[in-house]
Short mmCIF file of C-alpha atoms and ligand atoms in Angstrom, two decimals:
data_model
loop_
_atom_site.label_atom_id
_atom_site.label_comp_id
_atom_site.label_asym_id
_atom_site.label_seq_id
_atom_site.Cartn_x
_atom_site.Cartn_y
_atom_site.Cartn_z
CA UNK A 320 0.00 0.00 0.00
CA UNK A 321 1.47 3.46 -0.89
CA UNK A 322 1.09 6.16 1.95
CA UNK A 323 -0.84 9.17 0.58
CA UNK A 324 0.80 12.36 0.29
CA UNK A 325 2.28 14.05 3.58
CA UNK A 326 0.08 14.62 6.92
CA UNK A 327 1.37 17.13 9.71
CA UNK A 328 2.43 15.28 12.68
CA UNK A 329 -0.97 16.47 14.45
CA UNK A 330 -2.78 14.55 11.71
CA UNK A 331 -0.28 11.16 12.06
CA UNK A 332 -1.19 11.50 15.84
CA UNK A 333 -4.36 10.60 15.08
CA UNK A 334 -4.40 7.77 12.98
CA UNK A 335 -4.75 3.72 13.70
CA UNK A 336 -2.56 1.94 14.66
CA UNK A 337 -0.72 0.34 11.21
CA UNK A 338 -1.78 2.83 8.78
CA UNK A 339 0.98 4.39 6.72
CA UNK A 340 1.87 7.87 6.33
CA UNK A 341 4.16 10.20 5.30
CA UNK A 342 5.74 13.30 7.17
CA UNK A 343 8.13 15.79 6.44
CA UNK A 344 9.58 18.17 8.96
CA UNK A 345 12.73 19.02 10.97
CA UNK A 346 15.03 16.73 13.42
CA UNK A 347 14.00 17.80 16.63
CA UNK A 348 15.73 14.92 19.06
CA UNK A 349 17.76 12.25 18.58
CA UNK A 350 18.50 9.69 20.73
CA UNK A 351 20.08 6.35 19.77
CA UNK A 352 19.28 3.25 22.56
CA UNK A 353 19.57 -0.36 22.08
CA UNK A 354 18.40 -1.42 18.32
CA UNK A 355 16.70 1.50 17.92
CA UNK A 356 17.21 5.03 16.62
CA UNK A 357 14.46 7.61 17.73
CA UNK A 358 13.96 10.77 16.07
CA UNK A 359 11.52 12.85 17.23
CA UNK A 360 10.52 14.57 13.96
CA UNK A 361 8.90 18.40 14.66
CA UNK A 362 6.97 20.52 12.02
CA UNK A 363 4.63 23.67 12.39
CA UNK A 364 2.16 21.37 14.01
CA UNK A 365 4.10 19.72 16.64
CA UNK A 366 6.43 16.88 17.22
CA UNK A 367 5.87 13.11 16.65
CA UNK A 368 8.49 10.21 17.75
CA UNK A 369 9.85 8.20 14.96
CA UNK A 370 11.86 4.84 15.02
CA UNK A 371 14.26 2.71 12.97
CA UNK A 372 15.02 -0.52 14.15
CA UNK A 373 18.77 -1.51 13.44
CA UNK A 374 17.95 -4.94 13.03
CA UNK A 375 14.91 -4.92 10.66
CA UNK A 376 15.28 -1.70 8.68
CA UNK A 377 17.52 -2.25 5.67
CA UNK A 378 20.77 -0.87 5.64
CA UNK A 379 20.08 2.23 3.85
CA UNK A 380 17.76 3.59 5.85
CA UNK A 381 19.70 3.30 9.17
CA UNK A 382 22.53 4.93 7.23
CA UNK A 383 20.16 7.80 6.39
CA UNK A 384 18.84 7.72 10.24
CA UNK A 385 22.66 7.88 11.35
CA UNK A 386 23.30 10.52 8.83
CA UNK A 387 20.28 13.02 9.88
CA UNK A 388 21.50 15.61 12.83
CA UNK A 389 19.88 17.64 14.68
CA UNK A 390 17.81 20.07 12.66
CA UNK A 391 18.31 18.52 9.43
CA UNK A 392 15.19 18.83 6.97
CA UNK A 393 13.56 15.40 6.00
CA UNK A 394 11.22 13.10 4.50
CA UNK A 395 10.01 10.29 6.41
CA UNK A 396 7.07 7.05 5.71
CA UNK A 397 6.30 4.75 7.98
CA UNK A 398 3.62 3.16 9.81
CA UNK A 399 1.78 4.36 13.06
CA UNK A 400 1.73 2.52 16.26
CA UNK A 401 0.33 3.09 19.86
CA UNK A 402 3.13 3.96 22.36
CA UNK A 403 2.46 4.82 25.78
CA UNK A 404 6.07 6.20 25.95
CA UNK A 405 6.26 8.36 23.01
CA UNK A 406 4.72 11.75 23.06
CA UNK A 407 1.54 11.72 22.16
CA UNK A 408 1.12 8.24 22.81
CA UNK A 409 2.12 7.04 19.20
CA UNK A 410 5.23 6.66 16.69
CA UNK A 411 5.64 6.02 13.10
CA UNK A 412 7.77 3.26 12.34
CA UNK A 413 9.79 4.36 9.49
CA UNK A 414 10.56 2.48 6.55
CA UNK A 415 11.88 5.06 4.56
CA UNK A 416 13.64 7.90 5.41
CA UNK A 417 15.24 11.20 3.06
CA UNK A 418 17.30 13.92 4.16
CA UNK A 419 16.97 16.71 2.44
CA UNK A 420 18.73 19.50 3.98
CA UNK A 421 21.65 18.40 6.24
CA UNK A 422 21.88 20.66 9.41
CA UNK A 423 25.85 21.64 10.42
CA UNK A 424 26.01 21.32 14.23
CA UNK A 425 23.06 23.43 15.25
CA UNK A 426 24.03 26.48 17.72
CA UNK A 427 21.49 25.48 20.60
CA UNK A 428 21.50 23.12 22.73
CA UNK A 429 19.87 24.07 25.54
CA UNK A 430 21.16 26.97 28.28
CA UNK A 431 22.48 29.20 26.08
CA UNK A 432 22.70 33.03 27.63
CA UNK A 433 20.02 35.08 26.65
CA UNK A 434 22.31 37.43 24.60
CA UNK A 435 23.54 34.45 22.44
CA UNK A 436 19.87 33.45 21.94
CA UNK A 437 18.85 37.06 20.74
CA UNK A 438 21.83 37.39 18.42
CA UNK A 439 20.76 34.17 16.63
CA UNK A 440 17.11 34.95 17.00
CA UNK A 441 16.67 33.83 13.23
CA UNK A 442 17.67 29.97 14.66
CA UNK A 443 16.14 30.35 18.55
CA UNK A 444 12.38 30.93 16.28
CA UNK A 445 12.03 27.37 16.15
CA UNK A 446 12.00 26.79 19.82
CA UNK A 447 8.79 25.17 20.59
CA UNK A 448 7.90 27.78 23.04
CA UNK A 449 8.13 30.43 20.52
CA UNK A 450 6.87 28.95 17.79
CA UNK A 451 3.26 28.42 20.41
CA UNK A 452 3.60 32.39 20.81
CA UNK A 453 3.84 32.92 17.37
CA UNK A 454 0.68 30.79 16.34
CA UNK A 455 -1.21 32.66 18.93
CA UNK A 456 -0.13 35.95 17.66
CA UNK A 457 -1.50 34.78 14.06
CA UNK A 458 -4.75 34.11 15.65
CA UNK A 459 -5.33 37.27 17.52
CA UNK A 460 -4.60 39.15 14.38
CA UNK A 461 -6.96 37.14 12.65
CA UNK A 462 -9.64 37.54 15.30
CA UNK A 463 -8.71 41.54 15.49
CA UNK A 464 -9.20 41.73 11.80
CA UNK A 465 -12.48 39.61 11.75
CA UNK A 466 -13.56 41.57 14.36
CA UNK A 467 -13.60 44.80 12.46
CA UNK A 468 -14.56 43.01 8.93
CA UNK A 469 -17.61 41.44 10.23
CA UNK A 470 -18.57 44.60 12.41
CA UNK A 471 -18.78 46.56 9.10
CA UNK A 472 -15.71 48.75 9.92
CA UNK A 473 -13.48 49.84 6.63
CA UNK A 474 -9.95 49.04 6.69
CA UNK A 475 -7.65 51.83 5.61
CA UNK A 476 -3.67 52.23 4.88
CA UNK A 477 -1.93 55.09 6.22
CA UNK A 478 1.14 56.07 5.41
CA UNK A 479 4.45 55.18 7.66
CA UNK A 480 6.58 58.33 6.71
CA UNK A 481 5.25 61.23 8.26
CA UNK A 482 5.41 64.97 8.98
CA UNK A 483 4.12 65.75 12.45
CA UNK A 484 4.42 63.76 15.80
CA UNK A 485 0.97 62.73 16.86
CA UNK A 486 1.98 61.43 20.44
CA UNK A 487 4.87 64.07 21.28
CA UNK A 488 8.33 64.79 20.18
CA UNK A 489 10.49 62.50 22.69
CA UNK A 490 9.69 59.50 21.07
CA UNK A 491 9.76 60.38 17.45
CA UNK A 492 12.31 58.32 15.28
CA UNK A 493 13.82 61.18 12.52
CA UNK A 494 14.60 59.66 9.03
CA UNK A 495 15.83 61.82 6.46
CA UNK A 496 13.69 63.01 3.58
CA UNK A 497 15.75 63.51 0.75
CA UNK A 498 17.17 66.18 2.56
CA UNK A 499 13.72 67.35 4.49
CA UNK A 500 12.94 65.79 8.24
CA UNK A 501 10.68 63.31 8.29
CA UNK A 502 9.63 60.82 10.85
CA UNK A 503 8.57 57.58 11.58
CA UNK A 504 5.09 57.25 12.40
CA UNK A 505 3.83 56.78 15.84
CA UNK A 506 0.86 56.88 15.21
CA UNK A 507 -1.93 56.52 12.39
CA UNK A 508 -4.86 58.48 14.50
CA UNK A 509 -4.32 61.47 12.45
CA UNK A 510 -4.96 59.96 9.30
CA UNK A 511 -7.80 57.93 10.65
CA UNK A 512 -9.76 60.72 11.58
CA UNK A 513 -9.52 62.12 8.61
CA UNK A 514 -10.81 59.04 6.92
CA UNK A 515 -14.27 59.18 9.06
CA UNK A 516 -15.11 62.07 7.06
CA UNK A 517 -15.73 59.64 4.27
CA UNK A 518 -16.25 56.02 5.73
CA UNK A 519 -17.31 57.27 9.52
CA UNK A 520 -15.90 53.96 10.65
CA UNK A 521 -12.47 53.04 9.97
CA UNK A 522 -9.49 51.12 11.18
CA UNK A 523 -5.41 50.14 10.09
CA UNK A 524 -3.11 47.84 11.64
CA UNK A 525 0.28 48.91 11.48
CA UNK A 526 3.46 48.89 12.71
CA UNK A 527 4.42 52.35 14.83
CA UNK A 528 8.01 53.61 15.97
CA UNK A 529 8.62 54.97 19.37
CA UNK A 530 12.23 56.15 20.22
CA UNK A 531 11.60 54.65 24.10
CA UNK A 532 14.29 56.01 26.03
CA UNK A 533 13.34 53.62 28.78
CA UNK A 534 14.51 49.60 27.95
CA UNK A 535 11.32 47.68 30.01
CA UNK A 536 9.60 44.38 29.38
CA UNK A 537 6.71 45.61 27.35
CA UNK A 538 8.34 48.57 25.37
CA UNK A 539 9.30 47.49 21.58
CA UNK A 540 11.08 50.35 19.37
CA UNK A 541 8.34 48.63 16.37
CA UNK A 542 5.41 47.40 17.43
CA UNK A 543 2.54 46.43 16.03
CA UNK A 544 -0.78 49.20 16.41
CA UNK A 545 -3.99 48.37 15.02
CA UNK A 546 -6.07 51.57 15.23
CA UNK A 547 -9.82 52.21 14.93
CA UNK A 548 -11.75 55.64 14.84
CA UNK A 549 -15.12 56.35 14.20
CA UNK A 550 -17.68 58.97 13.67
CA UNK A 551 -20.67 59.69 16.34
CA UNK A 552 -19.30 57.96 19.00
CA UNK A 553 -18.16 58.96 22.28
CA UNK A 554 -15.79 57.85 24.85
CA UNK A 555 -18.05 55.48 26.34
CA UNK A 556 -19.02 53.86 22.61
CA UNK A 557 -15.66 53.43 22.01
CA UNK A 558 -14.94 51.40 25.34
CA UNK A 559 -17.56 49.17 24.21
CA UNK A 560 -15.95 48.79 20.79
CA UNK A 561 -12.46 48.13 22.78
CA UNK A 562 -14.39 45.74 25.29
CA UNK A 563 -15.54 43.67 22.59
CA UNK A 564 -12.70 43.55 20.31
CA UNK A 565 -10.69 42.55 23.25
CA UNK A 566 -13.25 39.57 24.15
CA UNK A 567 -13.80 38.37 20.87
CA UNK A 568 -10.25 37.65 20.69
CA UNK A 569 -9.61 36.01 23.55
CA UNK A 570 -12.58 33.84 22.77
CA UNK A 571 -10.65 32.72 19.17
CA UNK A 572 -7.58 31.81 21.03
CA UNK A 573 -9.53 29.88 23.39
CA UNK A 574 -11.21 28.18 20.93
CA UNK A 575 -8.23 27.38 18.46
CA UNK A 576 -5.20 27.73 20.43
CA UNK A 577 -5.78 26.12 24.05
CA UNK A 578 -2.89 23.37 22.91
CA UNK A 579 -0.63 26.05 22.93
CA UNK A 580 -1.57 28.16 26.04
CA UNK A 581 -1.30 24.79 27.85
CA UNK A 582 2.37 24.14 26.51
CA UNK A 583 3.18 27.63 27.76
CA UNK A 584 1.62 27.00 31.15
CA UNK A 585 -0.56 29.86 30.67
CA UNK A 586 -3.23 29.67 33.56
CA UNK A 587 -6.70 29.87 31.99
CA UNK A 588 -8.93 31.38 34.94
CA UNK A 589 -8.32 35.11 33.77
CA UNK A 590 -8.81 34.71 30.06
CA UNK A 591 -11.89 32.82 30.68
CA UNK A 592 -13.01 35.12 33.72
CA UNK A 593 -12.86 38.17 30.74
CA UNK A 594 -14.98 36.59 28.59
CA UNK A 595 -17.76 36.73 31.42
CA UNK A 596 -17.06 39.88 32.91
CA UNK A 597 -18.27 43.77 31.96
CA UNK A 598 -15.33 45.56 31.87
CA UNK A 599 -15.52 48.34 34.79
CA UNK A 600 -14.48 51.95 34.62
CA UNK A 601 -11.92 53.53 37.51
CA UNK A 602 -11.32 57.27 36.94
CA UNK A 603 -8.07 58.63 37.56
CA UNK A 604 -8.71 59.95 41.23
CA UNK A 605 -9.80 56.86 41.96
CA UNK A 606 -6.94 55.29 40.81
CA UNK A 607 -4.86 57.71 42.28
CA UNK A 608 -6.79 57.12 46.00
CA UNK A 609 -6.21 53.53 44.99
CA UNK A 610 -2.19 53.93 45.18
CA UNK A 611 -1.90 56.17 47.77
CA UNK A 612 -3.71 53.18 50.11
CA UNK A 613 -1.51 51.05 48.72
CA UNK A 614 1.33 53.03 50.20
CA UNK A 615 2.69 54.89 46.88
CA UNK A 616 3.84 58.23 47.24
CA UNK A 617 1.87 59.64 44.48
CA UNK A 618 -0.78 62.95 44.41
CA UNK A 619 -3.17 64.41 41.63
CA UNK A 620 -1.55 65.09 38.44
CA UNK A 621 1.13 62.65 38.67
CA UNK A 622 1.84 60.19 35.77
CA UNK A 623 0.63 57.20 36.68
CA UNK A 624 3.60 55.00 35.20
CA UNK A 625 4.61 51.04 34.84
CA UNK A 626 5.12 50.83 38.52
CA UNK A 627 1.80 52.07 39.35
CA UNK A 628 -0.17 50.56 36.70
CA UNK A 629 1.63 46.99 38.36
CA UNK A 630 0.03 47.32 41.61
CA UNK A 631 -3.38 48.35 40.12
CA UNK A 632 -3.35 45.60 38.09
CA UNK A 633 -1.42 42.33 39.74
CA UNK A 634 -4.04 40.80 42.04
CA UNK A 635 -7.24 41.23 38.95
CA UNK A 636 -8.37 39.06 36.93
CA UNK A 637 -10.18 41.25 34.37
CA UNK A 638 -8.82 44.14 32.50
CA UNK A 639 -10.77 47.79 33.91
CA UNK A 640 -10.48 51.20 31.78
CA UNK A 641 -8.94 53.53 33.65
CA UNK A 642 -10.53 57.16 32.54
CA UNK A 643 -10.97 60.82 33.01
CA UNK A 644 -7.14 61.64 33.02
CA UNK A 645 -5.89 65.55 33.68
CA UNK A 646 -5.13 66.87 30.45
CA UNK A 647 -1.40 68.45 31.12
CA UNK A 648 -0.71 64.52 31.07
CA UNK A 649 -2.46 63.63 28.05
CA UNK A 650 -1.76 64.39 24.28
CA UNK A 651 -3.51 67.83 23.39
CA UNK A 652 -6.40 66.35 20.81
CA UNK A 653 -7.99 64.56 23.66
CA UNK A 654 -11.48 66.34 24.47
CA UNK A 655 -12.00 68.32 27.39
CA UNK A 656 -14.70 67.51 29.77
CA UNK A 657 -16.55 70.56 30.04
CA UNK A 658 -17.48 69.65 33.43
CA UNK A 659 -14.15 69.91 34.73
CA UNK A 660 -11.84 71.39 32.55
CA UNK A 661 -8.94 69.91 34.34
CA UNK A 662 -9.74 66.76 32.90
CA UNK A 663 -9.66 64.77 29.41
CA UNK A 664 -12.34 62.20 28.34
CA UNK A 665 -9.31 59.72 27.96
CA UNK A 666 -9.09 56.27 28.24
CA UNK A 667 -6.62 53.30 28.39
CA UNK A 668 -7.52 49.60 28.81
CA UNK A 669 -5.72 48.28 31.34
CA UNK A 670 -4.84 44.21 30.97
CA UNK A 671 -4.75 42.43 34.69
CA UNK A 672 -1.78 40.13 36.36
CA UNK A 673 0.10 43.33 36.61
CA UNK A 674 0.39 43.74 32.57
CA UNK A 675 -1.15 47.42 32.57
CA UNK A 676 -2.09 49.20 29.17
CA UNK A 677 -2.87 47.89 26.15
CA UNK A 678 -4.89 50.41 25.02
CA UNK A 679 -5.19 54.10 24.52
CA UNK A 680 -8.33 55.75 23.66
CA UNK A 681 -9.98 58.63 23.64
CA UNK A 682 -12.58 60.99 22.42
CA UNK A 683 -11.25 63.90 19.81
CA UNK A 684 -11.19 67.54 20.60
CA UNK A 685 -13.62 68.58 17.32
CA UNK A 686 -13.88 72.69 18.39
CA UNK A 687 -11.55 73.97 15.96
CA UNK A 688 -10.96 77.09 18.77
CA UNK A 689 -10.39 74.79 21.63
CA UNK A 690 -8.41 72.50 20.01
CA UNK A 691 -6.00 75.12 18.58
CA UNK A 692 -5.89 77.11 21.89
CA UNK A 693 -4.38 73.44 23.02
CA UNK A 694 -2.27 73.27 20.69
CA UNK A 695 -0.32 76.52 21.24
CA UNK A 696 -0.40 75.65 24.99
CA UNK A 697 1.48 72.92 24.48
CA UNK A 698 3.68 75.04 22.50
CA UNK A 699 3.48 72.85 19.58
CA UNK A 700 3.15 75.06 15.92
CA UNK A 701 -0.62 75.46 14.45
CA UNK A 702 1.32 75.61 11.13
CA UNK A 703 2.23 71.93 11.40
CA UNK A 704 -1.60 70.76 12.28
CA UNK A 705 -2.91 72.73 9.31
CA UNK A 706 -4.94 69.81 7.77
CA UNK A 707 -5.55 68.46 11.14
CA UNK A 708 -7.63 71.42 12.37
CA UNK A 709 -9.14 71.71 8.84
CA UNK A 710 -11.24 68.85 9.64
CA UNK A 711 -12.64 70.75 12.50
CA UNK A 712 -13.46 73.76 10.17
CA UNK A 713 -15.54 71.57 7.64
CA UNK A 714 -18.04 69.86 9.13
CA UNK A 715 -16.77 68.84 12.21
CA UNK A 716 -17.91 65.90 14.41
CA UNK A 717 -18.26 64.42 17.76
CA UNK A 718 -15.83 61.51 17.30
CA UNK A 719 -13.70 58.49 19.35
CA UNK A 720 -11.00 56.59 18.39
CA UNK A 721 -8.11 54.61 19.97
CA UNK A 722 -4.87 52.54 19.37
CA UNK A 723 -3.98 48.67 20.78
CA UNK A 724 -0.37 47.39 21.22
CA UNK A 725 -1.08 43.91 19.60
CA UNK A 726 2.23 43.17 21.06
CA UNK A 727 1.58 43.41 24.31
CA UNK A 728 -2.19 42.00 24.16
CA UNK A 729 -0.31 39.03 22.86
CA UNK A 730 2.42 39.35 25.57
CA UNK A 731 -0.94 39.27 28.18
CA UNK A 732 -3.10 36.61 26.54
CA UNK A 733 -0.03 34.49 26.38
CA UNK A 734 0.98 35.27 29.72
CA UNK A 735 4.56 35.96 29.06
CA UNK A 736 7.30 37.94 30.74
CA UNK A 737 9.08 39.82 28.20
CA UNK A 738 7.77 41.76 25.35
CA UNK A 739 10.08 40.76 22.53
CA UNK A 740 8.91 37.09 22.66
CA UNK A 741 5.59 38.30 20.97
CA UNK A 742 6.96 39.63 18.15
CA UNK A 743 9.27 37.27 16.16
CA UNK A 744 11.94 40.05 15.12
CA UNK A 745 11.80 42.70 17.71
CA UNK A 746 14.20 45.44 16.94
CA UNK A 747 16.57 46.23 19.72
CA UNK A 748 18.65 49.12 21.09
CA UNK A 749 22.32 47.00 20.54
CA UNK A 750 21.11 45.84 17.22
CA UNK A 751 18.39 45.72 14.45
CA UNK A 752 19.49 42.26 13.15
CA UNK A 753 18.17 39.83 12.13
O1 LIG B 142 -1.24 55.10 24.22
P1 LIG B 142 -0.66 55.36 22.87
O2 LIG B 142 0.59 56.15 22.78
O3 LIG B 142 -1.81 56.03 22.02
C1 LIG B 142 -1.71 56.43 20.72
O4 LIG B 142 -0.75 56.30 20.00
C2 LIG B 142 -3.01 56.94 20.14
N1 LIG B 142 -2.69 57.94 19.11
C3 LIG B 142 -3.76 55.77 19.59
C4 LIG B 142 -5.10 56.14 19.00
O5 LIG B 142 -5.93 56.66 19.73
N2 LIG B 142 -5.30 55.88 17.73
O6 LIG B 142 -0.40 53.97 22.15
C5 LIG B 142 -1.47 53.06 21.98
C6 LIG B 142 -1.06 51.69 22.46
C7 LIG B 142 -0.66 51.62 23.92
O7 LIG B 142 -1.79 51.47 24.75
C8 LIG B 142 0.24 50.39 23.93
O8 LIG B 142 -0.55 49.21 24.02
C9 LIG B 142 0.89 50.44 22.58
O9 LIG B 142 0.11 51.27 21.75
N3 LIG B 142 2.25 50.97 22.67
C10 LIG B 142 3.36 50.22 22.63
N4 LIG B 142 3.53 48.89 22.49
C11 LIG B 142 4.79 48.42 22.49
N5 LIG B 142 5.87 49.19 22.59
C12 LIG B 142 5.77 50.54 22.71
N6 LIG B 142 6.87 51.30 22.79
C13 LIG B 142 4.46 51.10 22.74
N7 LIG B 142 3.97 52.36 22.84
C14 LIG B 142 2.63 52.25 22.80
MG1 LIG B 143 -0.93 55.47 26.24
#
């Protein structure tokens, strides 16, 4: 009987006991005992043990099985059979095997610094624990574009090079123009809320630059910002939007990737406490009250930083908007609450087990005299937000928007330490390769 053409090792892992198949993959392990010679074989699906028996297997193959080191591409067939001992529970026993691609000695081994590991980032990818992080990052993009797709939101593609900093000048990145400054963008926003004028609801997922000066776990130089602003809406419409975005996703991941939040030990109470839970609103003074019991040294109209948002967040479960912030610590298009003009109708979602923000919303300034009077106090040049205070000139309206660090909603949902493990290539301060 001739195998059919290859199955992923997921697929082989569920077949009978004596049927044939054929995989192709990667030499994950390698271990040679007795008779036999084990390689566990690993491909974007997983890993499944395979075994050639000295004695049985003709003499090619157990040359090829000799031959294949660790890492080496190949071709196996063989049939499947129930062992308690491999993983899974089953092997193939080969009775063919190809290298393809013959792998030098491969650089890791197992307790390499973390240095080493970064500077060979293009070999460490196809660790198993990254390569579960990376197939949950494709599936909360997915679910973050579905979400906006099937919610009848248009997708729009802003431009990277820029003129204007949208989120202040420390962090811009400079590049040079053909002999003009430009910069990197930080932020699409701008360009979104133009966009509403036309399609009201709109959205862009793209990668923004921000010259941290600060090195901290969940700070990336490029990150990845989807971005969604609409027409009509007002803070409060927009949290919804956020609240369900946010849930939706978590629900795909739960759905499709619970294999891989299990291999990464990722506890599942929180995620699945979300999903049940109305998202609840603290205002800043609350927040700040909130600190000060908890013995920070902190009064009204400080920043509340990394630190603080820590301790707010560490012992929940759910993520909680945190809202109303004074506006000398906000960017100047953020509306002003009439009510209190100390104040902004600002918003950032804040994710729980001590991750803090992942999102920062708010709704838009659209009074062309208030908004300009905000921009000169924070001594920034009218000149340079021409268009952008056009759009209040020409029928102007109420409007919301806000920005999510996919990174780090990855970084929470995956519940992992470090930032740069959710992106496969994050760029660092020593080095942009590979
Ligand atoms: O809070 P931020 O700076 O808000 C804006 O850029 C708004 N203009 C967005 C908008 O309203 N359209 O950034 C938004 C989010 C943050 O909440 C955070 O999740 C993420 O972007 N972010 C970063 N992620 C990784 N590394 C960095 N250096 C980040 N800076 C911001
Ligand atoms: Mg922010």
């Amino acid at each position: 009987m001739e195998a059919e053409n290859f199955v992923s090792t997921r697929e082989a892992l569920t077949r009978s006991d004596g049927e044939l198949v054929r995989l192709r993959g990667w030499v994950y392990r390698k271990r040679e005992l007795a008779n036999n010679i084990f390689i566990v074989l690993r491909d974007s699906e997983g890993i499944i043990q395979c075994v050639v028996n000295r004695e049985s297997a003709p003499k090619e193959l157990v040359e090829e099985a000799e031959r294949a080191t660790i890492e080496s591409s190949i071709e196996a067939e063989g049939s499947v059979a129930t062992d308690a001992r491999a993983p899974g529970g089953k092997e193939v026993r080969l009775s063919s095997l190809r290298v393809v691609g013959l792998s030098e000695n491969f650089p890791i081994k197992g307790g390499e610094s973390l240095d080493y590991l970064l500077d060979i980032r293009h070999l460490w990818l196809r660790s198993r624990k990254l390569t579960q992080i990376m197939r949950v990052r494709a599936t909360v993009l997915d679910a973050l574009r579905r979400y906006f797709i099937d919610n009848g939101w248009w997708e729009v593609s802003p431009p990277i090079l820029t003129q204007s900093a949208v989120e202040g000048g420390s962090t811009l990145f400079p590049v040079d123009f053909f002999g003009r400054k430009a910069y990197l963008s930080q932020s699409a926003q701008f360009y979104l809320e133009v966009m509403i004028f036309s399609l009201e609801r709109v959205w862009s997922l793209t990668p923004s630059f921000r010259a941290e000066r600060s090195r901290t776990r969940r700070h990336l130089y490029e990150y990845w910002h989807l971005e969604a602003e609409a027409a009509w809406m007002d803070m409060h419409d927009m949290m919804r939007v956020v609240e369900d975005m946010v849930k939706a996703t978590i629900k795909e991941v739960l759905d499709k990737r619970l294999e891989e939040l299990e291999f990464l030990k990722r506890k599942l109470d929180p995620l699945e406490e979300t999903l049940r839970s109305k998202f609840k609103e603290v205002t800043y003074d609350e927040a700040i009250e909130r600190l000060q019991k908890k013995g920070f040294n902190i009064k009204w109209g400080d920043d509340i930083g990394a630190d603080e948002e820590r301790a707010l967040t560490e012992d929940l479960n759910v993520p909680f908007f945190l809202t109303m912030f004074p506006k000398h610590l906000k960017s100047f298009y953020m509306k002003a609450y009439d009510q209190d003009p100390r104040l902004v109708l600002g918003f950032d979602l804040e994710a729980p087990e001590g991750y803090g923000e992942i999102v920062g919303g708010s709704q838009r300034e659209d009074r062309y005299d208030v908004l300009y009077n905000r921009i000169v106090e924070e001594k920034l040049n009218p000149a340079d937000y021409q268009w952008y205070l056009d759009l209040r000139r020409y029928g102007s309206v109420p409007h919301s928007g806000f920005g999510l660090g996919v990174d780090r909603l990855v970084m929470w949902i995956t519940g992992i330490e470090h930032i740069r493990d959710a992106i496969p290539f994050p760029r660092l301060r020593e080095r942009i390769y590979p």
